[in-house]
PDB file of C-alpha atoms in Angstrom:
ATOM      1  CA  UNK A   1       8.236 -52.786 172.707  1.00 84.00           C
ATOM      2  CA  UNK A   2       5.004 -50.940 172.292  1.00 91.00           C
ATOM      3  CA  UNK A   3       6.887 -47.984 171.958  1.00 93.00           C
ATOM      4  CA  UNK A   4       9.279 -49.419 169.746  1.00 95.00           C
ATOM      5  CA  UNK A   5       6.264 -50.597 167.401  1.00 95.00           C
ATOM      6  CA  UNK A   6       5.004 -47.472 167.231  1.00 96.00           C
ATOM      7  CA  UNK A   7       8.293 -45.665 165.976  1.00 96.00           C
ATOM      8  CA  UNK A   8       9.100 -48.348 163.413  1.00 96.00           C
ATOM      9  CA  UNK A   9       4.914 -48.115 162.248  1.00 96.00           C
ATOM     10  CA  UNK A  10       5.663 -44.235 161.782  1.00 97.00           C
ATOM     11  CA  UNK A  11       9.156 -44.690 160.280  1.00 97.00           C
ATOM     12  CA  UNK A  12       7.631 -46.841 157.473  1.00 97.00           C
ATOM     13  CA  UNK A  13       5.055 -44.740 156.793  1.00 97.00           C
ATOM     14  CA  UNK A  14       7.458 -41.414 156.050  1.00 98.00           C
ATOM     15  CA  UNK A  15       9.209 -43.801 153.935  1.00 97.00           C
ATOM     16  CA  UNK A  16       6.547 -44.940 152.275  1.00 96.00           C
ATOM     17  CA  UNK A  17       5.096 -41.442 151.706  1.00 96.00           C
ATOM     18  CA  UNK A  18       8.404 -40.285 150.735  1.00 96.00           C
ATOM     19  CA  UNK A  19       8.469 -42.864 147.889  1.00 93.00           C
ATOM     20  CA  UNK A  20      11.319 -45.281 149.541  1.00 97.00           C
ATOM     21  CA  UNK A  21       9.298 -48.002 149.272  1.00 97.00           C
ATOM     22  CA  UNK A  22      11.601 -50.983 150.060  1.00 97.00           C
ATOM     23  CA  UNK A  23      12.718 -49.333 153.050  1.00 98.00           C
ATOM     24  CA  UNK A  24       9.319 -49.115 154.103  1.00 98.00           C
ATOM     25  CA  UNK A  25       8.886 -52.450 153.906  1.00 97.00           C
ATOM     26  CA  UNK A  26      11.447 -53.555 155.746  1.00 97.00           C
ATOM     27  CA  UNK A  27      10.193 -50.871 158.852  1.00 97.00           C
ATOM     28  CA  UNK A  28       6.750 -52.497 158.759  1.00 97.00           C
ATOM     29  CA  UNK A  29       8.650 -56.055 159.013  1.00 97.00           C
ATOM     30  CA  UNK A  30      10.217 -54.626 162.259  1.00 97.00           C
ATOM     31  CA  UNK A  31       7.134 -53.010 163.609  1.00 96.00           C
ATOM     32  CA  UNK A  32       5.383 -56.515 163.229  1.00 96.00           C
ATOM     33  CA  UNK A  33       8.457 -58.357 164.847  1.00 95.00           C
ATOM     34  CA  UNK A  34       7.712 -56.111 167.705  1.00 94.00           C
ATOM     35  CA  UNK A  35       3.854 -57.582 168.877  1.00 92.00           C
ATOM     36  CA  UNK A  36       2.812 -59.233 166.181  1.00 88.00           C
ATOM     37  CA  UNK A  37      -0.733 -60.003 168.032  1.00 88.00           C
ATOM     38  CA  UNK A  38      -1.498 -55.796 168.294  1.00 91.00           C
ATOM     39  CA  UNK A  39      -3.296 -53.838 166.033  1.00 92.00           C
ATOM     40  CA  UNK A  40      -0.806 -51.947 165.032  1.00 94.00           C
ATOM     41  CA  UNK A  41       0.921 -55.103 163.600  1.00 94.00           C
ATOM     42  CA  UNK A  42      -1.968 -55.977 161.530  1.00 95.00           C
ATOM     43  CA  UNK A  43      -1.885 -52.724 159.888  1.00 96.00           C
ATOM     44  CA  UNK A  44       1.431 -53.152 159.404  1.00 97.00           C
ATOM     45  CA  UNK A  45       0.996 -56.440 157.619  1.00 97.00           C
ATOM     46  CA  UNK A  46      -1.587 -55.144 155.063  1.00 97.00           C
ATOM     47  CA  UNK A  47       0.595 -51.983 154.393  1.00 98.00           C
ATOM     48  CA  UNK A  48       3.586 -54.002 153.942  1.00 98.00           C
ATOM     49  CA  UNK A  49       1.426 -56.822 151.750  1.00 98.00           C
ATOM     50  CA  UNK A  50       0.667 -53.966 149.743  1.00 98.00           C
ATOM     51  CA  UNK A  51       4.457 -52.801 149.389  1.00 98.00           C
ATOM     52  CA  UNK A  52       5.725 -56.289 148.406  1.00 98.00           C
ATOM     53  CA  UNK A  53       3.036 -56.438 145.846  1.00 98.00           C
ATOM     54  CA  UNK A  54       4.093 -53.048 144.112  1.00 96.00           C
ATOM     55  CA  UNK A  55       7.520 -54.095 144.262  1.00 97.00           C
ATOM     56  CA  UNK A  56       6.959 -57.151 142.523  1.00 96.00           C
ATOM     57  CA  UNK A  57       8.207 -59.550 145.423  1.00 97.00           C
ATOM     58  CA  UNK A  58       5.453 -61.585 145.032  1.00 97.00           C
ATOM     59  CA  UNK A  59       7.072 -64.755 146.875  1.00 98.00           C
ATOM     60  CA  UNK A  60       7.463 -62.279 149.834  1.00 98.00           C
ATOM     61  CA  UNK A  61       3.992 -60.715 149.652  1.00 98.00           C
ATOM     62  CA  UNK A  62       2.734 -64.166 149.373  1.00 98.00           C
ATOM     63  CA  UNK A  63       4.333 -65.372 152.729  1.00 97.00           C
ATOM     64  CA  UNK A  64       3.329 -62.615 154.594  1.00 97.00           C
ATOM     65  CA  UNK A  65      -0.459 -62.408 153.381  1.00 98.00           C
ATOM     66  CA  UNK A  66      -0.562 -66.454 154.343  1.00 97.00           C
ATOM     67  CA  UNK A  67       0.873 -65.389 157.938  1.00 96.00           C
ATOM     68  CA  UNK A  68      -1.813 -62.413 158.105  1.00 96.00           C
ATOM     69  CA  UNK A  69      -4.698 -64.997 157.016  1.00 95.00           C
ATOM     70  CA  UNK A  70      -3.450 -67.369 159.596  1.00 94.00           C
ATOM     71  CA  UNK A  71      -3.137 -65.219 162.315  1.00 91.00           C
ATOM     72  CA  UNK A  72      -6.316 -63.314 161.438  1.00 88.00           C
ATOM     73  CA  UNK A  73      -8.915 -64.993 160.458  1.00 82.00           C
ATOM     74  CA  UNK A  74     -11.744 -62.253 160.611  1.00 91.00           C
ATOM     75  CA  UNK A  75     -10.294 -59.817 157.741  1.00 96.00           C
ATOM     76  CA  UNK A  76     -12.233 -57.239 156.390  1.00 97.00           C
ATOM     77  CA  UNK A  77     -13.227 -57.264 153.043  1.00 97.00           C
ATOM     78  CA  UNK A  78     -10.268 -54.968 151.751  1.00 97.00           C
ATOM     79  CA  UNK A  79      -7.763 -57.018 153.716  1.00 97.00           C
ATOM     80  CA  UNK A  80      -9.232 -60.118 152.236  1.00 97.00           C
ATOM     81  CA  UNK A  81      -8.673 -59.007 148.714  1.00 98.00           C
ATOM     82  CA  UNK A  82      -5.200 -57.843 149.664  1.00 98.00           C
ATOM     83  CA  UNK A  83      -4.298 -60.892 151.015  1.00 98.00           C
ATOM     84  CA  UNK A  84      -6.160 -62.927 147.927  1.00 98.00           C
ATOM     85  CA  UNK A  85      -4.356 -60.928 145.839  1.00 98.00           C
ATOM     86  CA  UNK A  86      -1.069 -61.229 147.017  1.00 98.00           C
ATOM     87  CA  UNK A  87      -1.271 -65.324 147.129  1.00 98.00           C
ATOM     88  CA  UNK A  88      -2.726 -65.255 143.926  1.00 98.00           C
ATOM     89  CA  UNK A  89       0.076 -63.446 142.293  1.00 98.00           C
ATOM     90  CA  UNK A  90       2.759 -65.552 144.187  1.00 98.00           C
ATOM     91  CA  UNK A  91       1.181 -68.723 142.802  1.00 98.00           C
ATOM     92  CA  UNK A  92       1.038 -67.269 139.305  1.00 98.00           C
ATOM     93  CA  UNK A  93       4.995 -66.567 139.449  1.00 97.00           C
ATOM     94  CA  UNK A  94       5.293 -70.013 140.424  1.00 97.00           C
ATOM     95  CA  UNK A  95       2.726 -71.131 137.708  1.00 97.00           C
ATOM     96  CA  UNK A  96       0.581 -72.679 140.358  1.00 98.00           C
ATOM     97  CA  UNK A  97      -2.439 -71.764 138.161  1.00 98.00           C
ATOM     98  CA  UNK A  98      -5.001 -73.996 140.359  1.00 98.00           C
ATOM     99  CA  UNK A  99      -4.376 -72.207 143.460  1.00 98.00           C
ATOM    100  CA  UNK A 100      -4.467 -68.449 141.605  1.00 98.00           C
ATOM    101  CA  UNK A 101      -7.695 -69.244 140.137  1.00 98.00           C
ATOM    102  CA  UNK A 102      -9.305 -70.626 143.404  1.00 98.00           C
ATOM    103  CA  UNK A 103      -7.524 -67.431 145.143  1.00 98.00           C
ATOM    104  CA  UNK A 104      -9.438 -64.997 142.267  1.00 98.00           C
ATOM    105  CA  UNK A 105     -12.347 -66.294 142.287  1.00 98.00           C
ATOM    106  CA  UNK A 106     -12.590 -65.936 146.329  1.00 98.00           C
ATOM    107  CA  UNK A 107     -11.576 -62.211 145.818  1.00 98.00           C
ATOM    108  CA  UNK A 108     -13.840 -61.570 142.865  1.00 98.00           C
ATOM    109  CA  UNK A 109     -16.603 -62.881 145.174  1.00 98.00           C
ATOM    110  CA  UNK A 110     -15.686 -60.108 147.791  1.00 98.00           C
ATOM    111  CA  UNK A 111     -15.395 -57.487 145.427  1.00 98.00           C
ATOM    112  CA  UNK A 112     -18.539 -58.356 143.553  1.00 97.00           C
ATOM    113  CA  UNK A 113     -20.874 -58.457 146.965  1.00 97.00           C
ATOM    114  CA  UNK A 114     -19.143 -55.326 147.984  1.00 97.00           C
ATOM    115  CA  UNK A 115     -19.472 -53.484 144.746  1.00 96.00           C
ATOM    116  CA  UNK A 116     -15.909 -52.584 144.693  1.00 96.00           C
ATOM    117  CA  UNK A 117     -16.179 -52.936 141.187  1.00 95.00           C
ATOM    118  CA  UNK A 118     -18.707 -50.678 140.553  1.00 94.00           C
ATOM    119  CA  UNK A 119     -17.189 -47.232 140.735  1.00 89.00           C
ATOM    120  CA  UNK A 120     -15.573 -45.908 137.845  1.00 92.00           C
ATOM    121  CA  UNK A 121     -12.039 -45.601 139.347  1.00 94.00           C
ATOM    122  CA  UNK A 122     -11.411 -48.749 141.125  1.00 95.00           C
ATOM    123  CA  UNK A 123      -8.891 -49.113 144.486  1.00 96.00           C
ATOM    124  CA  UNK A 124      -5.732 -50.386 143.919  1.00 96.00           C
ATOM    125  CA  UNK A 125      -6.327 -53.380 145.589  1.00 97.00           C
ATOM    126  CA  UNK A 126      -9.007 -54.114 143.412  1.00 97.00           C
ATOM    127  CA  UNK A 127      -6.821 -53.615 140.512  1.00 97.00           C
ATOM    128  CA  UNK A 128      -4.136 -56.021 141.867  1.00 98.00           C
ATOM    129  CA  UNK A 129      -6.776 -58.768 141.714  1.00 98.00           C
ATOM    130  CA  UNK A 130      -7.931 -57.963 138.182  1.00 98.00           C
ATOM    131  CA  UNK A 131      -4.576 -57.961 136.798  1.00 98.00           C
ATOM    132  CA  UNK A 132      -3.714 -61.351 138.504  1.00 98.00           C
ATOM    133  CA  UNK A 133      -7.059 -62.502 136.452  1.00 98.00           C
ATOM    134  CA  UNK A 134      -5.477 -61.170 133.362  1.00 98.00           C
ATOM    135  CA  UNK A 135      -2.073 -63.143 134.235  1.00 98.00           C
ATOM    136  CA  UNK A 136      -4.259 -66.225 134.911  1.00 98.00           C
ATOM    137  CA  UNK A 137      -5.811 -66.062 131.377  1.00 98.00           C
ATOM    138  CA  UNK A 138      -2.551 -65.345 129.968  1.00 98.00           C
ATOM    139  CA  UNK A 139      -0.860 -68.119 130.835  1.00 98.00           C
ATOM    140  CA  UNK A 140      -3.785 -70.375 130.211  1.00 98.00           C
ATOM    141  CA  UNK A 141      -3.613 -69.300 126.718  1.00 97.00           C
ATOM    142  CA  UNK A 142       0.082 -69.488 126.446  1.00 95.00           C
ATOM    143  CA  UNK A 143      -0.492 -73.385 127.332  1.00 95.00           C
ATOM    144  CA  UNK A 144      -2.698 -73.852 123.897  1.00 95.00           C
ATOM    145  CA  UNK A 145      -0.056 -74.138 121.173  1.00 92.00           C
ATOM    146  CA  UNK A 146      -0.125 -75.083 117.767  1.00 90.00           C
ATOM    147  CA  UNK A 147       2.797 -77.192 117.272  1.00 90.00           C
ATOM    148  CA  UNK A 148       2.451 -80.063 116.547  1.00 88.00           C
ATOM    149  CA  UNK A 149      -0.667 -79.447 114.409  1.00 82.00           C
ATOM    150  CA  UNK A 150      -3.361 -80.171 116.306  1.00 84.00           C
ATOM    151  CA  UNK A 151      -6.151 -82.268 114.878  1.00 83.00           C
ATOM    152  CA  UNK A 152      -8.431 -79.665 116.720  1.00 86.00           C
ATOM    153  CA  UNK A 153      -6.840 -76.790 115.170  1.00 82.00           C
ATOM    154  CA  UNK A 154      -9.851 -74.581 114.536  1.00 83.00           C
ATOM    155  CA  UNK A 155     -11.211 -75.453 118.195  1.00 91.00           C
ATOM    156  CA  UNK A 156      -7.664 -74.800 119.909  1.00 91.00           C
ATOM    157  CA  UNK A 157      -6.918 -70.952 118.315  1.00 89.00           C
ATOM    158  CA  UNK A 158     -10.545 -69.992 119.055  1.00 93.00           C
ATOM    159  CA  UNK A 159      -9.971 -71.020 122.657  1.00 95.00           C
ATOM    160  CA  UNK A 160      -6.833 -69.403 122.584  1.00 95.00           C
ATOM    161  CA  UNK A 161      -8.302 -65.998 121.046  1.00 94.00           C
ATOM    162  CA  UNK A 162     -10.968 -66.182 123.610  1.00 96.00           C
ATOM    163  CA  UNK A 163      -8.889 -66.529 126.583  1.00 97.00           C
ATOM    164  CA  UNK A 164      -7.011 -63.518 124.629  1.00 96.00           C
ATOM    165  CA  UNK A 165      -9.773 -61.439 124.874  1.00 96.00           C
ATOM    166  CA  UNK A 166     -10.876 -62.238 128.379  1.00 97.00           C
ATOM    167  CA  UNK A 167      -7.252 -61.626 129.788  1.00 97.00           C
ATOM    168  CA  UNK A 168      -7.604 -58.312 127.477  1.00 96.00           C
ATOM    169  CA  UNK A 169     -10.755 -57.631 129.234  1.00 97.00           C
ATOM    170  CA  UNK A 170      -8.860 -58.143 132.866  1.00 98.00           C
ATOM    171  CA  UNK A 171      -6.046 -56.112 132.417  1.00 97.00           C
ATOM    172  CA  UNK A 172      -8.842 -53.209 130.770  1.00 96.00           C
ATOM    173  CA  UNK A 173     -10.440 -53.537 134.673  1.00 97.00           C
ATOM    174  CA  UNK A 174      -6.747 -53.331 136.170  1.00 97.00           C
ATOM    175  CA  UNK A 175      -5.912 -50.048 134.384  1.00 95.00           C
ATOM    176  CA  UNK A 176      -9.472 -48.242 135.672  1.00 95.00           C
ATOM    177  CA  UNK A 177      -7.287 -47.807 138.987  1.00 95.00           C
ATOM    178  CA  UNK A 178      -6.295 -45.048 137.147  1.00 93.00           C
ATOM    179  CA  UNK A 179      -2.750 -45.771 138.609  1.00 93.00           C
ATOM    180  CA  UNK A 180       0.207 -45.199 136.203  1.00 94.00           C
ATOM    181  CA  UNK A 181       2.000 -48.525 137.565  1.00 94.00           C
ATOM    182  CA  UNK A 182      -0.181 -51.463 137.159  1.00 95.00           C
ATOM    183  CA  UNK A 183      -1.766 -49.566 133.928  1.00 95.00           C
ATOM    184  CA  UNK A 184       1.712 -49.818 132.270  1.00 95.00           C
ATOM    185  CA  UNK A 185       2.030 -53.146 133.539  1.00 96.00           C
ATOM    186  CA  UNK A 186      -1.278 -54.350 132.015  1.00 96.00           C
ATOM    187  CA  UNK A 187      -0.672 -52.531 128.887  1.00 95.00           C
ATOM    188  CA  UNK A 188       2.469 -54.265 128.326  1.00 96.00           C
ATOM    189  CA  UNK A 189       1.138 -57.549 128.844  1.00 96.00           C
ATOM    190  CA  UNK A 190      -2.030 -56.544 126.613  1.00 96.00           C
ATOM    191  CA  UNK A 191       0.584 -55.845 123.445  1.00 95.00           C
ATOM    192  CA  UNK A 192       2.537 -59.319 124.700  1.00 95.00           C
ATOM    193  CA  UNK A 193      -1.087 -61.231 124.092  1.00 95.00           C
ATOM    194  CA  UNK A 194      -1.045 -60.442 120.216  1.00 95.00           C
ATOM    195  CA  UNK A 195       2.832 -60.410 119.821  1.00 94.00           C
ATOM    196  CA  UNK A 196       2.808 -64.212 121.231  1.00 95.00           C
ATOM    197  CA  UNK A 197      -0.292 -65.372 119.158  1.00 94.00           C
ATOM    198  CA  UNK A 198       1.268 -64.075 116.152  1.00 92.00           C
ATOM    199  CA  UNK A 199       4.639 -65.865 116.861  1.00 92.00           C
ATOM    200  CA  UNK A 200       2.897 -69.217 117.392  1.00 92.00           C
ATOM    201  CA  UNK A 201       0.535 -68.909 114.364  1.00 88.00           C
ATOM    202  CA  UNK A 202       3.756 -68.182 112.252  1.00 87.00           C
ATOM    203  CA  UNK A 203       5.381 -71.689 113.604  1.00 87.00           C
ATOM    204  CA  UNK A 204       2.091 -73.059 112.930  1.00 84.00           C
ATOM    205  CA  UNK A 205       2.541 -71.807 109.438  1.00 78.00           C
ATOM    206  CA  UNK A 206       5.547 -73.943 108.892  1.00 75.00           C
ATOM    207  CA  UNK A 207       3.434 -77.232 110.081  1.00 73.00           C
ATOM    208  CA  UNK A 208       0.456 -76.880 108.057  1.00 70.00           C
ATOM    209  CA  UNK A 209       0.147 -79.249 105.512  1.00 67.00           C
ATOM    210  CA  UNK A 210      -0.218 -77.617 102.129  1.00 64.00           C
ATOM    211  CA  UNK A 211      -0.012 -80.307  99.554  1.00 62.00           C
ATOM    212  CA  UNK A 212      -2.382 -79.970  96.629  1.00 58.00           C
ATOM    213  CA  UNK A 213      -2.638 -76.466  97.140  1.00 56.00           C
ATOM    214  CA  UNK A 214      -1.646 -74.628  93.837  1.00 57.00           C
ATOM    215  CA  UNK A 215       0.953 -72.253  94.996  1.00 64.00           C
ATOM    216  CA  UNK A 216       2.486 -72.828  98.406  1.00 70.00           C
ATOM    217  CA  UNK A 217       3.891 -69.479  98.390  1.00 77.00           C
ATOM    218  CA  UNK A 218       0.683 -67.971  97.847  1.00 80.00           C
ATOM    219  CA  UNK A 219      -0.997 -69.393 100.948  1.00 75.00           C
ATOM    220  CA  UNK A 220       2.120 -68.463 102.989  1.00 79.00           C
ATOM    221  CA  UNK A 221       1.747 -64.881 102.111  1.00 84.00           C
ATOM    222  CA  UNK A 222      -2.374 -64.918 102.370  1.00 82.00           C
ATOM    223  CA  UNK A 223      -1.622 -66.346 106.188  1.00 79.00           C
ATOM    224  CA  UNK A 224       1.209 -63.639 106.503  1.00 84.00           C
ATOM    225  CA  UNK A 225      -1.819 -61.283 105.601  1.00 85.00           C
ATOM    226  CA  UNK A 226      -4.319 -62.624 107.977  1.00 83.00           C
ATOM    227  CA  UNK A 227      -1.754 -62.966 111.176  1.00 86.00           C
ATOM    228  CA  UNK A 228       0.065 -59.412 110.618  1.00 90.00           C
ATOM    229  CA  UNK A 229      -2.747 -57.713 112.314  1.00 90.00           C
ATOM    230  CA  UNK A 230      -2.024 -59.111 115.682  1.00 92.00           C
ATOM    231  CA  UNK A 231       1.256 -57.484 115.070  1.00 94.00           C
ATOM    232  CA  UNK A 232      -0.728 -54.250 114.718  1.00 94.00           C
ATOM    233  CA  UNK A 233      -2.770 -54.773 117.532  1.00 94.00           C
ATOM    234  CA  UNK A 234       0.306 -55.608 119.916  1.00 95.00           C
ATOM    235  CA  UNK A 235       1.648 -52.176 118.503  1.00 95.00           C
ATOM    236  CA  UNK A 236      -1.057 -50.323 119.088  1.00 95.00           C
ATOM    237  CA  UNK A 237      -1.579 -51.145 122.356  1.00 94.00           C
ATOM    238  CA  UNK A 238       2.365 -50.610 123.659  1.00 96.00           C
ATOM    239  CA  UNK A 239       2.192 -47.252 121.573  1.00 96.00           C
ATOM    240  CA  UNK A 240      -0.825 -46.406 124.063  1.00 95.00           C
ATOM    241  CA  UNK A 241       1.113 -47.553 127.039  1.00 95.00           C
ATOM    242  CA  UNK A 242       4.312 -45.619 126.265  1.00 96.00           C
ATOM    243  CA  UNK A 243       2.167 -42.537 126.036  1.00 96.00           C
ATOM    244  CA  UNK A 244       0.726 -43.009 129.214  1.00 94.00           C
ATOM    245  CA  UNK A 245       3.976 -43.845 130.683  1.00 95.00           C
ATOM    246  CA  UNK A 246       5.467 -40.423 129.476  1.00 95.00           C
ATOM    247  CA  UNK A 247       2.252 -38.596 130.620  1.00 95.00           C
ATOM    248  CA  UNK A 248       2.689 -39.843 134.329  1.00 93.00           C
ATOM    249  CA  UNK A 249       6.649 -39.838 134.406  1.00 94.00           C
ATOM    250  CA  UNK A 250       6.315 -43.476 134.819  1.00 92.00           C
ATOM    251  CA  UNK A 251       9.908 -44.769 134.594  1.00 89.00           C
ATOM    252  CA  UNK A 252       9.510 -48.485 135.976  1.00 91.00           C
ATOM    253  CA  UNK A 253      11.106 -51.579 134.301  1.00 93.00           C
ATOM    254  CA  UNK A 254       7.879 -52.412 132.694  1.00 95.00           C
ATOM    255  CA  UNK A 255       8.204 -49.222 130.414  1.00 96.00           C
ATOM    256  CA  UNK A 256      11.832 -50.365 129.357  1.00 95.00           C
ATOM    257  CA  UNK A 257      10.369 -53.828 128.493  1.00 95.00           C
ATOM    258  CA  UNK A 258       7.281 -51.693 126.474  1.00 95.00           C
ATOM    259  CA  UNK A 259      10.003 -49.686 124.500  1.00 95.00           C
ATOM    260  CA  UNK A 260      12.077 -52.816 123.519  1.00 94.00           C
ATOM    261  CA  UNK A 261       8.730 -55.057 122.536  1.00 94.00           C
ATOM    262  CA  UNK A 262       7.483 -51.830 120.426  1.00 95.00           C
ATOM    263  CA  UNK A 263      11.012 -51.757 118.413  1.00 95.00           C
ATOM    264  CA  UNK A 264      10.915 -55.613 117.945  1.00 93.00           C
ATOM    265  CA  UNK A 265       7.355 -55.262 116.597  1.00 94.00           C
ATOM    266  CA  UNK A 266       8.357 -52.462 114.183  1.00 94.00           C
ATOM    267  CA  UNK A 267      10.972 -54.962 113.055  1.00 93.00           C
ATOM    268  CA  UNK A 268       8.987 -57.751 112.612  1.00 92.00           C
ATOM    269  CA  UNK A 269       5.797 -55.800 110.854  1.00 93.00           C
ATOM    270  CA  UNK A 270       8.577 -54.445 108.305  1.00 93.00           C
ATOM    271  CA  UNK A 271       9.668 -57.784 107.830  1.00 90.00           C
ATOM    272  CA  UNK A 272       6.072 -59.216 107.234  1.00 89.00           C
ATOM    273  CA  UNK A 273       5.170 -56.649 104.880  1.00 89.00           C
ATOM    274  CA  UNK A 274       8.632 -57.366 103.035  1.00 90.00           C
ATOM    275  CA  UNK A 275       7.537 -60.887 102.991  1.00 86.00           C
ATOM    276  CA  UNK A 276       4.019 -59.999 101.435  1.00 87.00           C
ATOM    277  CA  UNK A 277       5.473 -57.797  98.866  1.00 88.00           C
ATOM    278  CA  UNK A 278       8.066 -59.921  97.753  1.00 86.00           C
ATOM    279  CA  UNK A 279       4.839 -62.339  96.314  1.00 84.00           C
ATOM    280  CA  UNK A 280       3.857 -61.762  92.678  1.00 85.00           C
ATOM    281  CA  UNK A 281       0.030 -61.895  94.123  1.00 84.00           C
ATOM    282  CA  UNK A 282      -2.447 -58.930  94.450  1.00 85.00           C
ATOM    283  CA  UNK A 283      -4.244 -58.359  97.718  1.00 82.00           C
ATOM    284  CA  UNK A 284      -7.515 -60.078  96.082  1.00 85.00           C
ATOM    285  CA  UNK A 285      -5.688 -63.104  95.103  1.00 84.00           C
ATOM    286  CA  UNK A 286      -4.460 -63.186  98.668  1.00 83.00           C
ATOM    287  CA  UNK A 287      -7.762 -62.979 100.063  1.00 82.00           C
ATOM    288  CA  UNK A 288      -9.149 -65.617  97.803  1.00 83.00           C
ATOM    289  CA  UNK A 289      -6.335 -67.996  98.685  1.00 76.00           C
ATOM    290  CA  UNK A 290      -7.301 -67.231 102.430  1.00 72.00           C
ATOM    291  CA  UNK A 291     -11.074 -68.319 101.584  1.00 76.00           C
ATOM    292  CA  UNK A 292      -9.580 -71.610 100.091  1.00 72.00           C
ATOM    293  CA  UNK A 293      -7.438 -72.509 102.666  1.00 60.00           C
ATOM    294  CA  UNK A 294     -10.169 -72.093 105.470  1.00 60.00           C
ATOM    295  CA  UNK A 295     -12.431 -74.155 103.352  1.00 62.00           C
ATOM    296  CA  UNK A 296      -9.761 -76.747 103.085  1.00 58.00           C
ATOM    297  CA  UNK A 297      -7.834 -76.725 106.503  1.00 51.00           C
ATOM    298  CA  UNK A 298     -10.396 -74.376 109.028  1.00 50.00           C
ATOM    299  CA  UNK A 299      -7.670 -72.369 109.637  1.00 47.00           C
ATOM    300  CA  UNK A 300      -9.285 -68.868 110.687  1.00 46.00           C
ATOM    301  CA  UNK A 301      -7.837 -66.445 112.507  1.00 45.00           C
ATOM    302  CA  UNK A 302      -9.635 -64.513 115.443  1.00 46.00           C
ATOM    303  CA  UNK A 303     -12.897 -63.048 114.675  1.00 43.00           C
ATOM    304  CA  UNK A 304     -13.907 -61.472 117.851  1.00 44.00           C
ATOM    305  CA  UNK A 305     -13.157 -58.085 118.329  1.00 41.00           C
ATOM    306  CA  UNK A 306     -11.293 -57.106 121.605  1.00 38.00           C
ATOM    307  CA  UNK A 307     -13.685 -55.877 124.554  1.00 36.00           C
TER     308      UNK A 307
END
């Protein structure tokens, strides 16, 4: 059994180095089955978790991580980060934000205690945790919607914008691994943050009570002017992401999603510009309308700049 385990472990390592990641994950699983209590099986399980996370098989990664934690209570700092990051991504894929938040917080404690976040270039295992943190904050932000229009709209919008900025900060940390795969994933998500906020605010626009305003068309155009900046930020993020993908020859599904999203954004930006141009008002008049609308309804856009 020991010889078979060593053979499967070596085969898995060779496939990993050759880029056959799914087959490598399968071979590591075979190595584990040859003797789960051995040191080699422990290493195989850690490497299998990493591969499953990279392959975005987050349910399988979470299951493997829980097995490792149960069988090996005395994990090293890096092993603990690998386990917690995988369980967090698994929880996020099931929309279990409570478990995800707990695992991410515990992982960040290990990271900070060992100063793994102090280096200019983060280890990929650390980047995974920060990507999960970005996902957690993104999902929390998506829960704050504006239709039907909440009575505390200004507060709700401020909280949504803060979560957007916090998520962007976490994704930016993930990019510090200088790993094309995770950087493209994170870059796409940053663009999505701004695109989704713009979408929700445009839905809110239909729900805003403009009764008593001098010209409903004027204020609709003014709000479009304010929130179009979100589309521009999203497009900029996606353009940077695609440029990185081109430089590194990254060709994952996330690159395809980024290309498609950028095309949609360009169409949306053209539609917004056309809608603003179509109204018979100058930019100064639109800005004045924004001031009046803010005074009456406290409808304010994001004021803080992304970090």
